[in-house]
Structures are given as structure tokens and as C-alpha cells.
Amino acid sequence: MSKLITLLIIEFLEGLFDFLGNKMLTGIVPLALHAEQYMKGLGIGGFDNLFKVFLDFGISMIILKFLKKGFEMYILWTDGDADADPVLLLSNFFRAMAIALTFPILYDWLAEITTDLSQKILEVVGLNANMDFAGLLANMSTGGLFSVLSFLVFFIIFILLYIQFIKNGLEILILRIGVPLACIGLMDADKGVFKTYIQKFFQAIFTVIVQLLLAKLGLALMFSGHMIWGIAANYFAVKTPHFLQEFLIIPGGGGITNNLYSSARLMQMLKSAVK
């Protein structure tokens, strides 16, 4: 009976390796940073036009808010300090416009830095080598039921992690699309939603880097026979977003409080545009 279970698990893992192979880690960072390019391969395009639509809308809202704040502050005297230097309002306006217009270029630089950083980290730790999945399957059949079940648990968690990579890619894509709207907050003295938005953005970027490192570390540990350590590393990779949330999201409350605060601030983005 144990031999039958072993053969079934090995057959399942063989199909998984054929489907993912070494690409399941080598293309993770590009997948997360440029999810729209992968979706083009799936027959879903039009993201370039979507970026342009939100950029045009964001710029229009920045101009509208600039005119409204200037009129209410210096004409009606109903908002802010009428004695404040108009240069401050102008500087906030130009800063919001500059970030909204140049963000695509800045993001390309950030993507290159992130990709290079992840590769250098893997090289330094010695985790950039491809894994010999064929040799693993050949040795697994002689390792006993415990070894096979350990690898099954590991790769089930790994599938969940791979789904998280895709989710992070979609999250970063949505954040990139909404940056021009977040720039509206730069018209306010406290930067409005922009500060929270950028914190969320960098949390997603750092999550990809840490999860990639832990996933490769988990694979290396499993291949070297340290199965419990490998499963632990993989499980920690799944929990990385919650772990980083305590450091990269606004302090002063638990995880639920931070999530509610961030969600509320994001929902107020459009409302703040006309304040």
C-alpha cells in the first residue's frame, strides 16, 4: 500500500515539475513587476491604454484640485491660510504633476534595481543554481514514504506560494495604475493618501524579494535532505506579507487596525481630490 501511495505522489510531482520546472522561480520577479506583460501572453491586453487613461484622469484631478484650493484659499478665504505663501501651493502642484508624469520611468528604474538586487542576493547566498528535478524524482522513490510525503507537503505549500507571487504581481499592477490618483494627495500639507499608498507599494516589492529568497532557500534545503527546515522556510515565505506588514505599514496599531486604516485612506482618494 505504501508503495502505491509513493508512486501516486511521485506521479503527481512529476506532472508538477513538467508544468512548472525551473521557470517556477526564474521568472518570479519579472512576473511580479510586470504582470501586464505576462497577461498579454494570455490574450489579455490594453494595459498601456489603461495606464494612459488613469494618467490623464489623475492629471486632470490634480489641476482641478490646484485651482479649487487656490480659489478657496486666496479668493474666498474659506480654506487654509490666506496669508500663506502661494509658492507653497505651487510647489505642491508641480511636485504632484512631476511624480505623476515621471512615475513610469521611475518604476522602470525600480524594476531594474529590484531584479538586479534579487539576483545578487541569490548569488551571494548560493541559491541561483537550477534544481535537478529529474534527479530528485529518481532518488525520491528510494527514500521511503516519509520522504515522499514531506516533498508532497512542501510542494503543496509551494503551489500556494506561487499563487501568492501572481497575486503580488496583480497587486503591484493595480498600485502602478493608481499612482496618478494617489499623487492628488500631494496637494495637501500631510500628503494625503500618497504616503500610505507608497508604503503599500514598497511593501509589495519587498514581499516579492523576501518570498523569492525563502522559496529558493526552501528548495535548496529540501534537495539537501533537510526536509523540516525546507518546509519551515516555505511556510515562512507564505507568511511573509503579514510579517513585513508590521514594519512597512503605518505603526500604532495591530494588523487589523492598519488594514482598516489603509483601506479607509485609499477609499478617500477620490473624495480628497475635491476638498
PDB file of C-alpha atoms in Angstrom:
ATOM      1  CA  MET A   1       0.000   0.000   0.000  1.00  0.00           C
ATOM      2  CA  SER A   2       2.808   2.397   0.891  1.00  0.00           C
ATOM      3  CA  LYS A   3       4.482   1.701  -2.480  1.00  0.00           C
ATOM      4  CA  LEU A   4       1.246   2.563  -4.290  1.00  0.00           C
ATOM      5  CA  ILE A   5       0.920   5.842  -2.376  1.00  0.00           C
ATOM      6  CA  THR A   6       4.564   6.610  -3.105  1.00  0.00           C
ATOM      7  CA  LEU A   7       4.101   6.008  -6.823  1.00  0.00           C
ATOM      8  CA  LEU A   8       0.977   8.183  -6.935  1.00  0.00           C
ATOM      9  CA  ILE A   9       2.736  11.060  -5.163  1.00  0.00           C
ATOM     10  CA  ILE A  10       5.782  10.771  -7.429  1.00  0.00           C
ATOM     11  CA  GLU A  11       3.487  10.792 -10.464  1.00  0.00           C
ATOM     12  CA  PHE A  12       1.817  13.942  -9.161  1.00  0.00           C
ATOM     13  CA  LEU A  13       5.140  15.682  -8.512  1.00  0.00           C
ATOM     14  CA  GLU A  14       6.428  14.651 -11.928  1.00  0.00           C
ATOM     15  CA  GLY A  15       3.457  16.335 -13.567  1.00  0.00           C
ATOM     16  CA  LEU A  16       4.023  19.411 -11.395  1.00  0.00           C
ATOM     17  CA  PHE A  17       7.684  19.626 -12.397  1.00  0.00           C
ATOM     18  CA  ASP A  18       6.788  19.236 -16.061  1.00  0.00           C
ATOM     19  CA  PHE A  19       4.275  22.069 -15.738  1.00  0.00           C
ATOM     20  CA  LEU A  20       6.475  24.482 -13.789  1.00  0.00           C
ATOM     21  CA  GLY A  21      10.052  23.233 -13.963  1.00  0.00           C
ATOM     22  CA  ASN A  22      12.869  25.665 -13.248  1.00  0.00           C
ATOM     23  CA  LYS A  23      10.733  28.508 -14.602  1.00  0.00           C
ATOM     24  CA  MET A  24       8.681  28.482 -11.420  1.00  0.00           C
ATOM     25  CA  LEU A  25      11.389  30.562  -9.745  1.00  0.00           C
ATOM     26  CA  THR A  26      13.478  32.117 -12.523  1.00  0.00           C
ATOM     27  CA  GLY A  27      10.550  34.192 -13.817  1.00  0.00           C
ATOM     28  CA  ILE A  28       9.043  35.179 -10.481  1.00  0.00           C
ATOM     29  CA  VAL A  29      10.452  38.706 -10.221  1.00  0.00           C
ATOM     30  CA  PRO A  30       9.515  39.734 -13.811  1.00  0.00           C
ATOM     31  CA  LEU A  31       6.079  38.198 -13.242  1.00  0.00           C
ATOM     32  CA  ALA A  32       5.530  40.289 -10.127  1.00  0.00           C
ATOM     33  CA  LEU A  33       6.978  43.521 -11.503  1.00  0.00           C
ATOM     34  CA  HIS A  34       5.420  43.414 -14.987  1.00  0.00           C
ATOM     35  CA  ALA A  35       2.301  41.285 -14.667  1.00  0.00           C
ATOM     36  CA  GLU A  36       0.705  43.029 -17.666  1.00  0.00           C
ATOM     37  CA  GLN A  37       3.356  41.590 -19.984  1.00  0.00           C
ATOM     38  CA  TYR A  38       2.522  38.053 -18.890  1.00  0.00           C
ATOM     39  CA  MET A  39      -1.197  38.677 -19.282  1.00  0.00           C
ATOM     40  CA  LYS A  40      -0.578  39.839 -22.841  1.00  0.00           C
ATOM     41  CA  GLY A  41       0.677  36.310 -23.488  1.00  0.00           C
ATOM     42  CA  LEU A  42      -2.645  35.067 -22.114  1.00  0.00           C
ATOM     43  CA  GLY A  43      -4.542  37.162 -24.644  1.00  0.00           C
ATOM     44  CA  ILE A  44      -5.428  39.999 -22.254  1.00  0.00           C
ATOM     45  CA  GLY A  45      -4.033  43.336 -23.430  1.00  0.00           C
ATOM     46  CA  GLY A  46      -4.887  47.005 -23.415  1.00  0.00           C
ATOM     47  CA  PHE A  47      -2.975  47.821 -20.233  1.00  0.00           C
ATOM     48  CA  ASP A  48      -0.928  50.551 -21.933  1.00  0.00           C
ATOM     49  CA  ASN A  49      -4.157  52.354 -22.756  1.00  0.00           C
ATOM     50  CA  LEU A  50      -5.378  51.771 -19.193  1.00  0.00           C
ATOM     51  CA  PHE A  51      -2.250  53.406 -17.793  1.00  0.00           C
ATOM     52  CA  LYS A  52      -2.835  56.384 -20.104  1.00  0.00           C
ATOM     53  CA  VAL A  53      -6.487  56.731 -19.073  1.00  0.00           C
ATOM     54  CA  PHE A  54      -5.635  56.887 -15.378  1.00  0.00           C
ATOM     55  CA  LEU A  55      -2.706  59.228 -16.034  1.00  0.00           C
ATOM     56  CA  ASP A  56      -4.932  61.669 -17.931  1.00  0.00           C
ATOM     57  CA  PHE A  57      -7.599  61.449 -15.245  1.00  0.00           C
ATOM     58  CA  GLY A  58      -5.075  61.907 -12.435  1.00  0.00           C
ATOM     59  CA  ILE A  59      -3.510  64.964 -14.074  1.00  0.00           C
ATOM     60  CA  SER A  60      -6.948  66.477 -14.636  1.00  0.00           C
ATOM     61  CA  MET A  61      -7.838  65.961 -10.969  1.00  0.00           C
ATOM     62  CA  ILE A  62      -4.520  67.473  -9.828  1.00  0.00           C
ATOM     63  CA  ILE A  63      -5.176  70.596 -11.915  1.00  0.00           C
ATOM     64  CA  LEU A  64      -8.770  70.783 -10.667  1.00  0.00           C
ATOM     65  CA  LYS A  65      -7.691  70.491  -7.056  1.00  0.00           C
ATOM     66  CA  PHE A  66      -4.981  73.121  -7.544  1.00  0.00           C
ATOM     67  CA  LEU A  67      -7.490  75.591  -8.956  1.00  0.00           C
ATOM     68  CA  LYS A  68     -10.062  74.806  -6.277  1.00  0.00           C
ATOM     69  CA  LYS A  69      -7.614  75.133  -3.386  1.00  0.00           C
ATOM     70  CA  GLY A  70      -6.199  78.370  -4.803  1.00  0.00           C
ATOM     71  CA  PHE A  71      -9.670  79.857  -5.292  1.00  0.00           C
ATOM     72  CA  GLU A  72     -10.924  78.884  -1.824  1.00  0.00           C
ATOM     73  CA  MET A  73      -7.689  79.953  -0.111  1.00  0.00           C
ATOM     74  CA  TYR A  74      -6.910  83.289  -1.764  1.00  0.00           C
ATOM     75  CA  ILE A  75     -10.287  84.403  -3.142  1.00  0.00           C
ATOM     76  CA  LEU A  76     -12.957  83.050  -0.782  1.00  0.00           C
ATOM     77  CA  TRP A  77     -10.653  82.708   2.273  1.00  0.00           C
ATOM     78  CA  THR A  78     -12.548  79.565   3.290  1.00  0.00           C
ATOM     79  CA  ASP A  79      -9.718  77.031   3.132  1.00  0.00           C
ATOM     80  CA  GLY A  80      -6.247  77.195   4.665  1.00  0.00           C
ATOM     81  CA  ASP A  81      -4.328  80.353   5.465  1.00  0.00           C
ATOM     82  CA  ALA A  82      -4.859  83.221   3.041  1.00  0.00           C
ATOM     83  CA  ASP A  83      -1.554  84.740   4.188  1.00  0.00           C
ATOM     84  CA  ALA A  84       0.388  81.607   3.246  1.00  0.00           C
ATOM     85  CA  ASP A  85       2.974  81.966   0.507  1.00  0.00           C
ATOM     86  CA  PRO A  86       1.444  80.933  -2.866  1.00  0.00           C
ATOM     87  CA  VAL A  87       4.797  79.352  -3.708  1.00  0.00           C
ATOM     88  CA  LEU A  88       3.950  76.529  -1.293  1.00  0.00           C
ATOM     89  CA  LEU A  89       0.770  75.706  -3.208  1.00  0.00           C
ATOM     90  CA  LEU A  90       2.652  75.936  -6.494  1.00  0.00           C
ATOM     91  CA  SER A  91       5.442  73.660  -5.260  1.00  0.00           C
ATOM     92  CA  ASN A  92       2.909  71.038  -4.158  1.00  0.00           C
ATOM     93  CA  PHE A  93       1.228  71.280  -7.551  1.00  0.00           C
ATOM     94  CA  PHE A  94       4.455  70.860  -9.522  1.00  0.00           C
ATOM     95  CA  ARG A  95       5.572  68.014  -7.273  1.00  0.00           C
ATOM     96  CA  ALA A  96       2.310  66.145  -7.818  1.00  0.00           C
ATOM     97  CA  MET A  97       2.489  66.708 -11.577  1.00  0.00           C
ATOM     98  CA  ALA A  98       6.156  65.677 -11.785  1.00  0.00           C
ATOM     99  CA  ILE A  99       5.663  62.401  -9.916  1.00  0.00           C
ATOM    100  CA  ALA A 100       2.515  61.514 -11.866  1.00  0.00           C
ATOM    101  CA  LEU A 101       4.208  62.157 -15.229  1.00  0.00           C
ATOM    102  CA  THR A 102       7.594  60.589 -14.488  1.00  0.00           C
ATOM    103  CA  PHE A 103       6.432  57.586 -12.476  1.00  0.00           C
ATOM    104  CA  PRO A 104       6.586  55.139 -15.439  1.00  0.00           C
ATOM    105  CA  ILE A 105      10.277  55.980 -15.900  1.00  0.00           C
ATOM    106  CA  LEU A 106      10.953  55.850 -12.169  1.00  0.00           C
ATOM    107  CA  TYR A 107       9.208  52.494 -11.944  1.00  0.00           C
ATOM    108  CA  ASP A 108      11.299  51.030 -14.765  1.00  0.00           C
ATOM    109  CA  TRP A 109      14.411  52.038 -12.803  1.00  0.00           C
ATOM    110  CA  LEU A 110      12.961  50.500  -9.653  1.00  0.00           C
ATOM    111  CA  ALA A 111      12.145  47.265 -11.509  1.00  0.00           C
ATOM    112  CA  GLU A 112      15.712  47.020 -12.829  1.00  0.00           C
ATOM    113  CA  ILE A 113      17.145  47.644  -9.363  1.00  0.00           C
ATOM    114  CA  THR A 114      14.805  45.076  -7.801  1.00  0.00           C
ATOM    115  CA  THR A 115      15.643  42.432 -10.404  1.00  0.00           C
ATOM    116  CA  ASP A 116      19.376  43.042 -10.042  1.00  0.00           C
ATOM    117  CA  LEU A 117      19.131  43.014  -6.243  1.00  0.00           C
ATOM    118  CA  SER A 118      17.246  39.705  -6.166  1.00  0.00           C
ATOM    119  CA  GLN A 119      19.788  38.091  -8.486  1.00  0.00           C
ATOM    120  CA  LYS A 120      22.735  39.334  -6.427  1.00  0.00           C
ATOM    121  CA  ILE A 121      21.132  38.106  -3.193  1.00  0.00           C
ATOM    122  CA  LEU A 122      20.644  34.628  -4.659  1.00  0.00           C
ATOM    123  CA  GLU A 123      24.212  34.602  -5.965  1.00  0.00           C
ATOM    124  CA  VAL A 124      25.673  35.669  -2.617  1.00  0.00           C
ATOM    125  CA  VAL A 125      23.705  33.017  -0.733  1.00  0.00           C
ATOM    126  CA  GLY A 126      24.455  30.435  -3.436  1.00  0.00           C
ATOM    127  CA  LEU A 127      20.840  29.790  -4.420  1.00  0.00           C
ATOM    128  CA  ASN A 128      20.926  30.840  -8.076  1.00  0.00           C
ATOM    129  CA  ALA A 129      21.612  27.352  -9.467  1.00  0.00           C
ATOM    130  CA  ASN A 130      18.835  25.434 -11.225  1.00  0.00           C
ATOM    131  CA  MET A 131      17.401  22.437  -9.402  1.00  0.00           C
ATOM    132  CA  ASP A 132      17.700  18.907 -10.800  1.00  0.00           C
ATOM    133  CA  PHE A 133      14.083  17.823 -10.505  1.00  0.00           C
ATOM    134  CA  ALA A 134      14.646  14.690 -12.587  1.00  0.00           C
ATOM    135  CA  GLY A 135      17.352  13.511 -10.206  1.00  0.00           C
ATOM    136  CA  LEU A 136      15.119  14.341  -7.260  1.00  0.00           C
ATOM    137  CA  LEU A 137      12.327  12.115  -8.575  1.00  0.00           C
ATOM    138  CA  ALA A 138      14.776   9.296  -9.155  1.00  0.00           C
ATOM    139  CA  ASN A 139      16.048   9.475  -5.575  1.00  0.00           C
ATOM    140  CA  MET A 140      12.654  10.051  -4.035  1.00  0.00           C
ATOM    141  CA  SER A 141      11.391   6.561  -4.805  1.00  0.00           C
ATOM    142  CA  THR A 142      14.152   5.077  -2.652  1.00  0.00           C
ATOM    143  CA  GLY A 143      13.680   7.495   0.232  1.00  0.00           C
ATOM    144  CA  GLY A 144      10.622   5.906   1.769  1.00  0.00           C
ATOM    145  CA  LEU A 145       7.096   7.115   2.409  1.00  0.00           C
ATOM    146  CA  PHE A 146       8.146   9.829   4.881  1.00  0.00           C
ATOM    147  CA  SER A 147      10.438  11.453   2.333  1.00  0.00           C
ATOM    148  CA  VAL A 148       7.771  11.387  -0.365  1.00  0.00           C
ATOM    149  CA  LEU A 149       5.090  12.794   1.938  1.00  0.00           C
ATOM    150  CA  SER A 150       7.463  15.553   3.063  1.00  0.00           C
ATOM    151  CA  PHE A 151       8.028  16.610  -0.534  1.00  0.00           C
ATOM    152  CA  LEU A 152       4.284  16.480  -1.180  1.00  0.00           C
ATOM    153  CA  VAL A 153       3.596  18.814   1.761  1.00  0.00           C
ATOM    154  CA  PHE A 154       6.408  21.103   0.630  1.00  0.00           C
ATOM    155  CA  PHE A 155       5.164  21.450  -2.921  1.00  0.00           C
ATOM    156  CA  ILE A 156       1.537  21.914  -1.875  1.00  0.00           C
ATOM    157  CA  ILE A 157       2.719  24.891   0.177  1.00  0.00           C
ATOM    158  CA  PHE A 158       4.860  25.935  -2.778  1.00  0.00           C
ATOM    159  CA  ILE A 159       1.818  25.996  -5.068  1.00  0.00           C
ATOM    160  CA  LEU A 160       0.132  28.342  -2.588  1.00  0.00           C
ATOM    161  CA  LEU A 161       3.288  30.458  -2.625  1.00  0.00           C
ATOM    162  CA  TYR A 162       3.298  30.551  -6.417  1.00  0.00           C
ATOM    163  CA  ILE A 163      -0.296  31.788  -6.345  1.00  0.00           C
ATOM    164  CA  GLN A 164       0.826  34.474  -3.905  1.00  0.00           C
ATOM    165  CA  PHE A 165       3.512  35.558  -6.363  1.00  0.00           C
ATOM    166  CA  ILE A 166       0.828  36.026  -9.007  1.00  0.00           C
ATOM    167  CA  LYS A 167      -1.371  37.894  -6.519  1.00  0.00           C
ATOM    168  CA  ASN A 168       1.526  40.195  -5.638  1.00  0.00           C
ATOM    169  CA  GLY A 169       2.057  40.864  -9.336  1.00  0.00           C
ATOM    170  CA  LEU A 170      -1.577  41.858  -9.759  1.00  0.00           C
ATOM    171  CA  GLU A 171      -1.410  43.992  -6.615  1.00  0.00           C
ATOM    172  CA  ILE A 172       1.651  45.861  -7.879  1.00  0.00           C
ATOM    173  CA  LEU A 173      -0.065  46.320 -11.247  1.00  0.00           C
ATOM    174  CA  ILE A 174      -3.129  47.891  -9.619  1.00  0.00           C
ATOM    175  CA  LEU A 175      -0.926  50.133  -7.483  1.00  0.00           C
ATOM    176  CA  ARG A 176       1.005  51.273 -10.567  1.00  0.00           C
ATOM    177  CA  ILE A 177      -2.206  52.125 -12.376  1.00  0.00           C
ATOM    178  CA  GLY A 178      -3.476  54.182  -9.441  1.00  0.00           C
ATOM    179  CA  VAL A 179      -0.320  56.225  -8.788  1.00  0.00           C
ATOM    180  CA  PRO A 180      -1.591  59.339 -10.670  1.00  0.00           C
ATOM    181  CA  LEU A 181      -4.655  59.343  -8.416  1.00  0.00           C
ATOM    182  CA  ALA A 182      -2.516  58.929  -5.303  1.00  0.00           C
ATOM    183  CA  CYS A 183      -0.479  61.970  -6.410  1.00  0.00           C
ATOM    184  CA  ILE A 184      -3.574  64.094  -5.799  1.00  0.00           C
ATOM    185  CA  GLY A 185      -2.787  63.753  -2.105  1.00  0.00           C
ATOM    186  CA  LEU A 186       0.489  65.629  -2.608  1.00  0.00           C
ATOM    187  CA  MET A 187      -1.556  68.800  -2.917  1.00  0.00           C
ATOM    188  CA  ASP A 188      -2.281  68.557   0.827  1.00  0.00           C
ATOM    189  CA  ALA A 189       0.169  69.510   3.567  1.00  0.00           C
ATOM    190  CA  ASP A 190       0.079  65.977   5.052  1.00  0.00           C
ATOM    191  CA  LYS A 191       0.490  64.373   1.552  1.00  0.00           C
ATOM    192  CA  GLY A 192      -2.957  62.806   1.882  1.00  0.00           C
ATOM    193  CA  VAL A 193      -3.218  59.204   0.739  1.00  0.00           C
ATOM    194  CA  PHE A 194       0.127  59.314  -1.093  1.00  0.00           C
ATOM    195  CA  LYS A 195       2.223  58.364   1.944  1.00  0.00           C
ATOM    196  CA  THR A 196       0.118  55.293   2.744  1.00  0.00           C
ATOM    197  CA  TYR A 197      -0.034  54.369  -0.939  1.00  0.00           C
ATOM    198  CA  ILE A 198       3.743  54.385  -1.403  1.00  0.00           C
ATOM    199  CA  GLN A 199       4.232  52.380   1.803  1.00  0.00           C
ATOM    200  CA  LYS A 200       1.868  49.742   0.443  1.00  0.00           C
ATOM    201  CA  PHE A 201       3.706  49.804  -2.874  1.00  0.00           C
ATOM    202  CA  PHE A 202       7.116  49.173  -1.330  1.00  0.00           C
ATOM    203  CA  GLN A 203       5.679  46.502   0.943  1.00  0.00           C
ATOM    204  CA  ALA A 204       4.588  44.578  -2.157  1.00  0.00           C
ATOM    205  CA  ILE A 205       8.058  44.988  -3.742  1.00  0.00           C
ATOM    206  CA  PHE A 206       9.923  43.809  -0.644  1.00  0.00           C
ATOM    207  CA  THR A 207       7.492  40.912  -0.252  1.00  0.00           C
ATOM    208  CA  VAL A 208       8.454  39.592  -3.688  1.00  0.00           C
ATOM    209  CA  ILE A 209      12.184  39.751  -2.891  1.00  0.00           C
ATOM    210  CA  VAL A 210      11.871  38.055   0.515  1.00  0.00           C
ATOM    211  CA  GLN A 211       9.499  35.369  -0.756  1.00  0.00           C
ATOM    212  CA  LEU A 212      11.811  34.569  -3.667  1.00  0.00           C
ATOM    213  CA  LEU A 213      14.776  34.173  -1.317  1.00  0.00           C
ATOM    214  CA  LEU A 214      12.826  31.964   1.101  1.00  0.00           C
ATOM    215  CA  ALA A 215      11.379  29.854  -1.724  1.00  0.00           C
ATOM    216  CA  LYS A 216      14.829  29.176  -3.184  1.00  0.00           C
ATOM    217  CA  LEU A 217      16.200  28.512   0.302  1.00  0.00           C
ATOM    218  CA  GLY A 218      13.390  26.053   0.972  1.00  0.00           C
ATOM    219  CA  LEU A 219      14.091  24.203  -2.273  1.00  0.00           C
ATOM    220  CA  ALA A 220      17.810  24.017  -1.508  1.00  0.00           C
ATOM    221  CA  LEU A 221      17.108  22.615   1.961  1.00  0.00           C
ATOM    222  CA  MET A 222      14.701  20.025   0.592  1.00  0.00           C
ATOM    223  CA  PHE A 223      17.169  18.918  -2.070  1.00  0.00           C
ATOM    224  CA  SER A 224      19.911  18.574   0.554  1.00  0.00           C
ATOM    225  CA  GLY A 225      17.716  16.331   2.692  1.00  0.00           C
ATOM    226  CA  HIS A 226      16.756  18.850   5.419  1.00  0.00           C
ATOM    227  CA  MET A 227      13.040  18.431   4.894  1.00  0.00           C
ATOM    228  CA  ILE A 228      11.691  20.000   8.065  1.00  0.00           C
ATOM    229  CA  TRP A 229      13.825  23.096   7.524  1.00  0.00           C
ATOM    230  CA  GLY A 230      12.710  23.270   3.898  1.00  0.00           C
ATOM    231  CA  ILE A 231       9.025  23.098   4.802  1.00  0.00           C
ATOM    232  CA  ALA A 232       9.557  25.744   7.510  1.00  0.00           C
ATOM    233  CA  ALA A 233      11.264  28.109   5.047  1.00  0.00           C
ATOM    234  CA  ASN A 234       8.487  27.607   2.510  1.00  0.00           C
ATOM    235  CA  TYR A 235       5.796  28.177   5.128  1.00  0.00           C
ATOM    236  CA  PHE A 236       7.525  31.348   6.296  1.00  0.00           C
ATOM    237  CA  ALA A 237       7.593  32.547   2.695  1.00  0.00           C
ATOM    238  CA  VAL A 238       3.793  32.243   2.591  1.00  0.00           C
ATOM    239  CA  LYS A 239       3.571  34.303   5.794  1.00  0.00           C
ATOM    240  CA  THR A 240       5.955  36.998   4.553  1.00  0.00           C
ATOM    241  CA  PRO A 241       3.268  39.633   3.714  1.00  0.00           C
ATOM    242  CA  HIS A 242       1.942  39.539   7.286  1.00  0.00           C
ATOM    243  CA  PHE A 243       5.499  39.636   8.675  1.00  0.00           C
ATOM    244  CA  LEU A 244       6.525  42.698   6.629  1.00  0.00           C
ATOM    245  CA  GLN A 245       3.249  44.439   7.314  1.00  0.00           C
ATOM    246  CA  GLU A 246       4.347  45.107  10.890  1.00  0.00           C
ATOM    247  CA  PHE A 247       7.335  47.114   9.627  1.00  0.00           C
ATOM    248  CA  LEU A 248       6.220  48.774   6.389  1.00  0.00           C
ATOM    249  CA  ILE A 249       2.667  49.855   7.185  1.00  0.00           C
ATOM    250  CA  ILE A 250       1.807  52.807   9.398  1.00  0.00           C
ATOM    251  CA  PRO A 251       2.686  51.980  13.038  1.00  0.00           C
ATOM    252  CA  GLY A 252       0.450  52.455  16.020  1.00  0.00           C
ATOM    253  CA  GLY A 253      -1.921  49.502  15.946  1.00  0.00           C
ATOM    254  CA  GLY A 254      -2.306  45.859  15.144  1.00  0.00           C
ATOM    255  CA  GLY A 255      -2.525  44.314  11.714  1.00  0.00           C
ATOM    256  CA  ILE A 256      -6.318  44.633  11.507  1.00  0.00           C
ATOM    257  CA  THR A 257      -6.165  48.280  12.525  1.00  0.00           C
ATOM    258  CA  ASN A 258      -3.528  49.005   9.916  1.00  0.00           C
ATOM    259  CA  ASN A 259      -5.533  47.259   7.205  1.00  0.00           C
ATOM    260  CA  LEU A 260      -8.652  49.201   8.096  1.00  0.00           C
ATOM    261  CA  TYR A 261      -6.698  52.447   8.159  1.00  0.00           C
ATOM    262  CA  SER A 262      -5.080  51.776   4.783  1.00  0.00           C
ATOM    263  CA  SER A 263      -8.381  50.744   3.219  1.00  0.00           C
ATOM    264  CA  ALA A 264     -10.117  53.841   4.547  1.00  0.00           C
ATOM    265  CA  ARG A 265      -7.376  56.107   3.230  1.00  0.00           C
ATOM    266  CA  LEU A 266      -7.494  54.509  -0.196  1.00  0.00           C
ATOM    267  CA  MET A 267     -11.272  54.852  -0.330  1.00  0.00           C
ATOM    268  CA  GLN A 268     -10.918  58.569   0.440  1.00  0.00           C
ATOM    269  CA  MET A 269      -8.604  59.127  -2.534  1.00  0.00           C
ATOM    270  CA  LEU A 270     -11.252  60.464  -4.904  1.00  0.00           C
ATOM    271  CA  LYS A 271     -13.032  62.374  -2.148  1.00  0.00           C
ATOM    272  CA  SER A 272      -9.842  64.169  -1.186  1.00  0.00           C
ATOM    273  CA  ALA A 273      -9.404  65.294  -4.789  1.00  0.00           C
ATOM    274  CA  VAL A 274     -12.160  67.847  -4.456  1.00  0.00           C
ATOM    275  CA  LYS A 275     -11.505  69.039  -0.908  1.00  0.00           C
TER     276      LYS A 275
END
